[in-house]
Amino acid sequence: MEEESWHIPMPLLGSAFPVGNCRKYVEGFQNEGDRAIALGEYYYFTGKAEMAARTVEPYLDSKEMAHAMSAALICTFANLSRGHIHLAQFAMKEVSKDLPALGREDAPAESRAMAAMISTASAVLLHLPISAELPLEEYIRYLPTGQQLWAWYLLAHKAYLAENYERSLAIVDMALSMYREIYPIAAIYNHLVAVMDLMSLKRPEAAKVHFREAWELAKPDDLIQPFAEHHGLLQGMVEIFFKKAEPEEYRRITEITYTFSSGWRKLHGLQTSKNVADNLTTTEFTVAMLYNRGWTKKEIASHLEISVSAVKKHVEIIYEKLNITDKKQLKEFMLQ
């Protein structure tokens, strides 16, 4: 266990553990607080939001900044999956409360780097900036190695949101080639944003390669949460890989997707008062994403292995549920 992981938020996220031995690795943390936080991460990344929140809640008021920050981050996302929106808001406030101290101008570079990563994560993943966003690109080199890899994912996701898919893909390719050790969780996130890029570039076969690599890293430790978080953005890959071949995994991922997405959209609506598609099934959301990206109904049908008439019916239902009549209106509901 690297000593540096004892003093940073989200130690498991940035760890290079043997694939298939995640839980055993967590139990090897010597410090009680680090072990509890890593266990909370493990529960979260394996789709057990309730257990994740319960495990880390005692550390929300910890005097150790890394523990308190980690607990607040885990509780923010875990409570979205639990549908406990006000608890997620409370956890977000706990995160934002400590960020100014981490990111102050006279703070060590390592501290400012952590503040940059956390503020960027909130802006990119929640679309809810919680503080002035420090330039992550300038501070990424001060992060521990595993956190660097996840920070590259954040920068790739940020480029994806700006519809700069080629740049995003280049960031992922560079990041995944930089490190000798395998950091499974951070690598999974990078592979998934590559899938998002390649699907947006209408390169589904290349997207399947990255999706398969992500699943090979995730399956042995049951790290299914990232797939649920990105379900709609993966634009049909979950359906293609799991619906027929691994129906139980598909059921679990879909179930987490519904709860997480519902919580995310409710939180976003409360914070911004913006419209977000919140009453679509996972298949309808996938069709909406593809249609919004310029895929024809025939292309969508071929990709999802369904009939064109089924796609047409999905589009009709999507428009009816969102009370819209054209693609321009659809774009307003589809947070990218």
XYZ file of C-alpha atoms in Angstrom:
336
model
C 0.000 0.000 0.000
C 1.541 3.315 -1.024
C 1.851 5.722 1.851
C 0.693 8.666 -0.252
C -2.762 7.058 -0.576
C -3.225 7.584 3.168
C -3.419 11.333 2.737
C -5.581 11.870 -0.329
C -9.346 11.699 -0.942
C -10.774 8.607 -2.657
C -7.765 6.318 -2.151
C -9.311 3.303 -3.885
C -10.167 5.293 -7.008
C -6.475 5.990 -7.522
C -5.139 2.570 -6.526
C -3.345 0.027 -8.708
C -4.841 -3.182 -7.330
C -4.815 -6.622 -9.000
C -7.964 -7.090 -11.065
C -10.269 -9.467 -9.214
C -8.796 -8.610 -5.806
C -10.387 -5.255 -5.082
C -12.069 -6.209 -1.790
C -8.949 -7.934 -0.514
C -6.917 -4.869 -1.430
C -9.288 -2.641 0.537
C -8.841 -4.799 3.614
C -5.094 -4.237 3.359
C -5.286 -0.518 4.185
C -3.508 -0.134 7.533
C -5.134 3.127 8.651
C -8.693 2.597 9.955
C -10.057 5.759 8.367
C -8.465 5.052 4.984
C -9.801 1.502 5.099
C -13.335 2.727 5.865
C -13.239 5.289 3.051
C -11.877 2.710 0.599
C -14.622 0.292 1.671
C -17.220 2.993 1.049
C -15.737 3.484 -2.413
C -15.842 -0.257 -3.016
C -19.514 -0.404 -2.092
C -20.278 2.582 -4.298
C -18.429 1.300 -7.372
C -20.129 -2.103 -7.012
C -23.556 -0.471 -7.023
C -24.302 -0.687 -3.290
C -25.196 2.942 -2.623
C -26.911 2.333 0.713
C -23.896 0.535 2.174
C -21.514 3.113 0.708
C -23.277 6.019 2.379
C -23.632 4.247 5.721
C -19.962 3.271 5.749
C -18.578 6.776 5.233
C -21.184 8.964 6.981
C -19.278 8.838 10.318
C -16.367 10.571 8.572
C -18.292 13.593 7.289
C -17.094 15.623 10.267
C -13.644 14.030 10.487
C -10.750 16.292 11.418
C -8.720 14.562 8.720
C -9.475 16.599 5.583
C -8.945 13.660 3.217
C -11.463 11.530 5.097
C -14.060 14.280 5.382
C -13.734 15.220 1.711
C -13.943 11.596 0.593
C -17.003 10.934 2.742
C -18.731 14.014 1.338
C -17.974 13.019 -2.267
C -19.164 9.446 -1.765
C -22.306 10.601 0.032
C -23.109 13.079 -2.748
C -23.144 10.413 -5.448
C -24.444 7.551 -3.304
C -27.419 9.609 -2.160
C -28.312 10.369 -5.769
C -28.697 6.620 -6.274
C -30.711 6.347 -3.068
C -33.047 9.136 -4.131
C -32.090 11.153 -1.049
C -31.662 14.441 -2.845
C -31.498 16.662 0.222
C -28.766 14.466 1.695
C -26.874 14.764 -1.602
C -27.240 18.544 -1.410
C -25.970 18.512 2.175
C -22.944 16.444 1.140
C -22.245 18.864 -1.723
C -22.236 21.725 0.757
C -19.733 19.812 2.876
C -17.474 19.476 -0.175
C -17.764 23.147 -1.117
C -17.152 24.206 2.475
C -13.634 22.746 2.507
C -12.589 23.583 -1.064
C -11.530 27.199 -0.386
C -8.983 26.020 2.172
C -7.649 23.371 -0.227
C -7.416 25.768 -3.147
C -6.186 28.983 -1.523
C -3.293 30.691 -3.291
C -0.743 30.000 -0.555
C -1.725 26.335 -0.218
C 0.722 23.605 -1.338
C 0.515 22.650 -5.008
C -0.718 19.178 -4.036
C -3.611 20.719 -2.107
C -4.563 23.024 -4.979
C -4.368 20.061 -7.352
C -6.892 18.172 -5.247
C -9.176 21.219 -5.165
C -8.860 21.488 -8.946
C -9.805 17.835 -9.403
C -12.813 18.014 -7.077
C -14.193 21.276 -8.474
C -13.739 20.006 -12.039
C -15.509 16.756 -11.137
C -18.520 18.687 -9.843
C -18.679 20.917 -12.906
C -18.207 18.065 -15.403
C -20.143 15.207 -13.807
C -22.916 17.073 -12.010
C -22.992 20.155 -14.267
C -23.030 22.050 -10.978
C -19.908 24.109 -10.222
C -19.435 24.265 -6.458
C -16.538 26.742 -6.410
C -14.222 28.649 -8.699
C -12.790 25.969 -10.945
C -8.993 25.840 -10.770
C -7.327 24.854 -14.073
C -6.887 21.111 -13.646
C -4.504 20.982 -16.608
C -1.992 23.103 -14.673
C -2.145 21.067 -11.473
C -2.610 17.501 -12.680
C 1.103 16.715 -12.342
C 0.900 17.287 -8.581
C -1.696 14.549 -8.091
C -0.757 10.986 -7.110
C -0.463 8.733 -10.154
C -3.841 7.010 -9.907
C -5.675 10.273 -9.334
C -3.845 11.680 -12.364
C -5.402 8.997 -14.544
C -8.880 9.808 -13.246
C -8.189 13.528 -13.692
C -7.384 12.841 -17.354
C -10.802 11.209 -17.583
C -12.353 14.423 -16.233
C -10.510 16.488 -18.838
C -11.553 14.059 -21.578
C -15.158 14.226 -20.372
C -14.938 18.018 -20.350
C -13.762 17.988 -23.979
C -16.593 15.573 -24.805
C -19.149 17.991 -23.335
C -17.672 20.703 -25.557
C -18.299 18.302 -28.494
C -14.550 18.130 -29.144
C -14.628 14.361 -29.499
C -11.283 13.932 -31.275
C -9.489 15.880 -28.527
C -11.280 13.899 -25.846
C -10.298 10.627 -27.494
C -6.688 11.793 -27.799
C -6.612 12.582 -24.071
C -7.866 9.083 -23.244
C -5.385 7.373 -25.567
C -2.537 9.403 -24.099
C -3.629 8.796 -20.508
C -4.038 5.031 -20.896
C -0.576 4.733 -22.447
C 1.222 6.829 -19.806
C 1.192 4.485 -16.836
C 2.834 1.086 -16.471
C 0.588 -0.166 -13.671
C -3.128 -0.840 -14.090
C -5.420 1.440 -12.120
C -8.663 -0.445 -12.759
C -11.299 2.060 -11.630
C -9.668 5.102 -13.218
C -9.008 3.092 -16.392
C -12.658 1.983 -16.604
C -13.784 5.610 -16.582
C -11.300 6.499 -19.325
C -12.418 3.627 -21.536
C -16.060 4.629 -21.107
C -15.492 8.246 -22.141
C -13.677 6.872 -25.208
C -16.832 4.891 -25.994
C -18.854 8.107 -25.701
C -16.471 9.877 -28.101
C -16.408 7.096 -30.667
C -20.174 6.724 -30.660
C -20.510 10.467 -31.195
C -18.097 10.089 -34.131
C -20.240 7.212 -35.472
C -17.458 4.662 -34.993
C -19.349 1.917 -33.134
C -16.880 -0.895 -33.859
C -14.009 1.044 -32.274
C -16.321 1.968 -29.403
C -16.990 -1.720 -28.772
C -13.252 -2.325 -28.278
C -13.068 0.230 -25.465
C -16.323 -1.001 -23.936
C -15.024 -4.557 -23.905
C -11.767 -3.464 -22.252
C -13.694 -1.540 -19.610
C -15.842 -4.583 -18.839
C -12.826 -6.890 -18.630
C -11.449 -4.609 -15.905
C -14.809 -4.267 -14.139
C -16.383 -7.728 -14.205
C -13.983 -9.617 -11.897
C -14.670 -7.127 -9.073
C -18.285 -6.343 -10.041
C -17.477 -2.659 -10.626
C -20.736 -1.909 -12.430
C -21.480 1.608 -11.154
C -19.503 3.453 -13.882
C -21.553 1.688 -16.569
C -24.787 2.770 -14.910
C -23.569 6.350 -14.476
C -22.736 6.617 -18.186
C -25.554 4.436 -19.543
C -27.263 6.982 -21.781
C -23.976 8.519 -22.892
C -22.760 5.088 -23.999
C -25.523 5.232 -26.606
C -26.687 1.628 -26.771
C -23.518 -0.238 -25.784
C -25.015 -1.525 -22.542
C -27.942 -2.999 -24.478
C -25.703 -4.519 -27.140
C -23.315 -6.190 -24.694
C -25.607 -7.207 -21.862
C -29.291 -7.401 -22.779
C -29.086 -10.854 -24.350
C -25.675 -12.160 -23.308
C -25.755 -11.183 -19.615
C -29.370 -10.404 -18.690
C -28.736 -10.312 -14.937
C -25.956 -7.748 -15.345
C -28.225 -5.782 -17.668
C -30.996 -5.811 -15.073
C -28.687 -4.603 -12.324
C -27.077 -1.887 -14.415
C -30.451 -0.684 -15.654
C -31.853 -0.634 -12.133
C -28.916 1.483 -10.892
C -29.230 3.706 -13.957
C -32.864 4.515 -13.159
C -32.187 5.431 -9.542
C -28.938 7.307 -10.174
C -30.254 9.213 -13.192
C -33.475 10.100 -11.428
C -31.556 11.464 -8.455
C -29.098 13.320 -10.696
C -31.878 14.989 -12.658
C -33.831 15.951 -9.557
C -30.713 17.499 -8.031
C -29.922 19.301 -11.262
C -33.485 20.579 -11.521
C -33.455 21.870 -7.947
C -30.125 23.622 -8.425
C -30.704 25.125 -11.882
C -34.440 24.978 -12.675
C -33.513 23.669 -16.128
C -35.500 21.042 -18.018
C -33.862 17.625 -18.184
C -35.343 14.455 -19.669
C -36.438 12.616 -16.530
C -39.294 10.316 -17.542
C -37.747 8.217 -20.310
C -36.898 4.535 -20.072
C -33.238 3.619 -20.544
C -33.955 2.453 -24.111
C -35.871 5.634 -24.909
C -33.026 7.730 -23.512
C -30.540 5.807 -25.662
C -32.646 6.372 -28.783
C -33.029 10.039 -27.853
C -29.250 10.423 -27.460
C -28.534 8.812 -30.826
C -31.290 10.712 -32.616
C -30.084 13.936 -31.054
C -26.582 13.178 -32.366
C -27.772 12.976 -35.952
C -28.138 9.214 -36.321
C -30.882 8.245 -38.747
C -33.669 5.937 -37.610
C -32.252 3.248 -39.878
C -28.783 3.621 -38.327
C -30.234 3.484 -34.809
C -32.202 0.357 -35.680
C -29.100 -1.366 -37.054
C -26.993 -0.367 -34.036
C -29.549 -1.500 -31.433
C -30.561 -4.550 -33.483
C -34.240 -3.574 -33.552
C -36.621 -2.691 -36.379
C -36.924 0.762 -37.910
C -40.598 0.781 -36.966
C -39.587 0.179 -33.321
C -37.242 3.172 -33.473
C -40.011 5.301 -34.975
C -42.325 4.263 -32.148
C -39.670 5.126 -29.558
C -39.220 8.574 -31.092
C -42.971 9.170 -31.023
C -43.130 8.193 -27.355
C -40.098 10.366 -26.536
C -41.722 13.402 -28.145
C -44.995 12.682 -26.376
C -43.376 12.268 -22.960
C -41.307 15.439 -23.335
C -44.185 17.352 -24.956
C -42.031 18.391 -27.918
C -42.385 18.198 -31.686
C -38.896 18.370 -33.237
C -35.160 17.691 -32.836
C -34.353 21.272 -31.885
C -36.596 20.974 -28.844
C -35.156 17.542 -28.039
C -31.645 18.986 -27.781
C -32.777 21.265 -24.955
C -33.650 18.231 -22.833
C -30.556 16.172 -23.564
C -27.717 17.221 -21.254
C -24.771 15.812 -23.147
